[in-house]
Amino acid sequence: MSLQDPIADMLTRIRNGGRAEMSQVMIRSSKSCQGVAEVLKDEGYIEDYDVIDDGKQGLIRIKLRYTLAGDPVITELQRVSKPGCRIYRGADELPEVLGGLGVSIISTSKGIMSDKNCRKDNVGGEVICTVS
């Protein structure tokens, strides 16, 4: 488990949970992980998430979403900006995933947002990950 990069740990747990056909995954809670979970929920990639108080840092329970055929909705989850190499983009330079079918998750001064909302609000920031 990576304590140095909680977002990479979160993305790996979601990716592995989908491949193992798990109904839910548990992740250590942080504000950035909650923001990423909120964007995934708003974009329809996960069913829901809730924060569980365990007396320490807390946990996020993410309920994964599957298609009618039983395949995970999230087919690819890739970390873009890493702690050793941060990637920043302006509103007009944000990456478009699968020609607009996927979503990029961006950390902005207004919070963590999808690339579509960043273009609408004309804000840029750190490209956290891409989801398709």
Tab-separated table of C-alpha atoms in Angstrom:
chain	number	residue	atom	x	y	z
A	1	MET	CA	0.000	0.000	0.000
A	2	SER	CA	1.436	3.347	-1.050
A	3	LEU	CA	1.355	5.940	1.696
A	4	GLN	CA	3.319	8.416	-0.413
A	5	ASP	CA	0.687	8.751	-3.151
A	6	PRO	CA	-2.877	8.185	-1.862
A	7	ILE	CA	-4.497	8.953	-5.231
A	8	ALA	CA	-2.407	6.308	-7.028
A	9	ASP	CA	-3.355	3.845	-4.281
A	10	MET	CA	-7.032	4.742	-4.739
A	11	LEU	CA	-6.906	4.290	-8.513
A	12	THR	CA	-5.122	0.942	-8.166
A	13	ARG	CA	-7.701	-0.340	-5.674
A	14	ILE	CA	-10.565	0.689	-7.991
A	15	ARG	CA	-8.851	-0.899	-11.008
A	16	ASN	CA	-8.124	-4.155	-9.139
A	17	GLY	CA	-11.616	-4.241	-7.609
A	18	GLY	CA	-13.184	-3.990	-11.055
A	19	ARG	CA	-11.006	-6.778	-12.422
A	20	ALA	CA	-11.888	-8.994	-9.432
A	21	GLU	CA	-15.598	-8.154	-9.883
A	22	MET	CA	-15.887	-6.813	-6.332
A	23	SER	CA	-19.026	-4.892	-5.403
A	24	GLN	CA	-17.114	-2.314	-3.348
A	25	VAL	CA	-13.597	-1.257	-2.389
A	26	MET	CA	-12.276	0.449	0.745
A	27	ILE	CA	-9.789	3.322	0.473
A	28	ARG	CA	-8.077	5.546	3.034
A	29	SER	CA	-9.846	8.861	3.233
A	30	SER	CA	-8.377	12.214	2.220
A	31	LYS	CA	-9.871	15.373	0.736
A	32	SER	CA	-8.292	14.706	-2.648
A	33	CYS	CA	-9.556	11.102	-2.741
A	34	GLN	CA	-13.043	12.308	-1.793
A	35	GLY	CA	-12.888	14.857	-4.615
A	36	VAL	CA	-11.873	12.195	-7.139
A	37	ALA	CA	-14.672	9.915	-5.877
A	38	GLU	CA	-17.189	12.761	-6.255
A	39	VAL	CA	-16.164	13.343	-9.881
A	40	LEU	CA	-16.342	9.600	-10.628
A	41	LYS	CA	-19.851	9.515	-9.146
A	42	ASP	CA	-20.996	12.623	-11.045
A	43	GLU	CA	-19.697	11.202	-14.338
A	44	GLY	CA	-21.395	7.827	-13.746
A	45	TYR	CA	-18.305	5.643	-13.361
A	46	ILE	CA	-19.193	4.457	-9.835
A	47	GLU	CA	-22.541	3.818	-8.132
A	48	ASP	CA	-21.883	5.771	-4.951
A	49	TYR	CA	-19.358	6.403	-2.214
A	50	ASP	CA	-19.553	7.155	1.478
A	51	VAL	CA	-17.050	8.146	4.147
A	52	ILE	CA	-16.753	5.856	7.168
A	53	ASP	CA	-15.341	7.187	10.435
A	54	ASP	CA	-13.000	4.607	11.942
A	55	GLY	CA	-11.619	6.818	14.720
A	56	LYS	CA	-8.437	7.473	12.749
A	57	GLN	CA	-8.101	8.878	9.246
A	58	GLY	CA	-11.369	7.420	7.994
A	59	LEU	CA	-12.214	5.218	5.037
A	60	ILE	CA	-14.026	5.763	1.764
A	61	ARG	CA	-16.273	2.921	0.597
A	62	ILE	CA	-16.704	3.036	-3.184
A	63	LYS	CA	-19.467	0.965	-4.760
A	64	LEU	CA	-18.340	-0.061	-8.229
A	65	ARG	CA	-20.616	0.020	-11.263
A	66	TYR	CA	-20.902	-2.746	-13.867
A	67	THR	CA	-22.617	-3.020	-17.256
A	68	LEU	CA	-25.527	-5.387	-17.869
A	69	ALA	CA	-23.052	-7.884	-19.331
A	70	GLY	CA	-21.114	-7.849	-16.043
A	71	ASP	CA	-18.117	-5.866	-17.294
A	72	PRO	CA	-16.785	-2.976	-15.178
A	73	VAL	CA	-17.800	0.494	-16.410
A	74	ILE	CA	-14.250	1.727	-15.807
A	75	THR	CA	-12.109	0.092	-18.487
A	76	GLU	CA	-8.994	2.229	-18.042
A	77	LEU	CA	-7.834	4.335	-15.108
A	78	GLN	CA	-4.478	6.039	-15.564
A	79	ARG	CA	-2.536	8.378	-13.261
A	80	VAL	CA	-1.146	11.352	-15.199
A	81	SER	CA	0.428	13.747	-12.696
A	82	LYS	CA	2.700	12.002	-10.218
A	83	PRO	CA	4.408	13.330	-7.077
A	84	GLY	CA	7.767	13.303	-8.870
A	85	CYS	CA	6.496	14.899	-12.078
A	86	ARG	CA	3.483	17.199	-11.829
A	87	ILE	CA	1.550	17.931	-15.036
A	88	TYR	CA	-0.309	21.263	-15.261
A	89	ARG	CA	-2.513	22.394	-18.145
A	90	GLY	CA	-4.508	25.492	-18.943
A	91	ALA	CA	-8.226	25.339	-19.730
A	92	ASP	CA	-7.571	25.259	-23.485
A	93	GLU	CA	-4.872	22.530	-23.198
A	94	LEU	CA	-6.756	19.939	-21.116
A	95	PRO	CA	-6.495	16.381	-22.485
A	96	GLU	CA	-9.557	14.910	-24.162
A	97	VAL	CA	-9.985	11.202	-23.408
A	98	LEU	CA	-11.333	8.991	-26.219
A	99	GLY	CA	-12.562	12.005	-28.147
A	100	GLY	CA	-14.771	13.165	-25.262
A	101	LEU	CA	-16.131	9.739	-24.246
A	102	GLY	CA	-13.800	9.525	-21.246
A	103	VAL	CA	-13.012	12.093	-18.590
A	104	SER	CA	-9.910	13.753	-17.177
A	105	ILE	CA	-9.943	14.661	-13.488
A	106	ILE	CA	-8.307	18.015	-12.765
A	107	SER	CA	-7.285	19.608	-9.451
A	108	THR	CA	-8.052	23.334	-9.770
A	109	SER	CA	-8.213	26.350	-7.494
A	110	LYS	CA	-11.987	25.736	-7.374
A	111	GLY	CA	-11.582	22.112	-6.248
A	112	ILE	CA	-11.324	18.811	-8.062
A	113	MET	CA	-13.355	18.893	-11.272
A	114	SER	CA	-13.871	17.011	-14.530
A	115	ASP	CA	-12.312	18.373	-17.722
A	116	LYS	CA	-15.762	19.305	-19.061
A	117	ASN	CA	-16.503	21.496	-16.044
A	118	CYS	CA	-13.005	23.032	-16.257
A	119	ARG	CA	-13.590	24.041	-19.877
A	120	LYS	CA	-17.001	25.441	-18.968
A	121	ASP	CA	-15.563	27.489	-16.063
A	122	ASN	CA	-12.366	28.302	-18.040
A	123	VAL	CA	-9.972	27.069	-15.349
A	124	GLY	CA	-6.905	24.873	-15.632
A	125	GLY	CA	-4.862	22.968	-13.093
A	126	GLU	CA	-3.063	19.741	-12.319
A	127	VAL	CA	-4.200	16.763	-14.396
A	128	ILE	CA	-4.673	14.030	-11.784
A	129	CYS	CA	-5.872	11.101	-13.924
A	130	THR	CA	-7.832	9.997	-16.972
A	131	VAL	CA	-10.793	7.608	-16.878
A	132	SER	CA	-12.453	5.722	-19.712
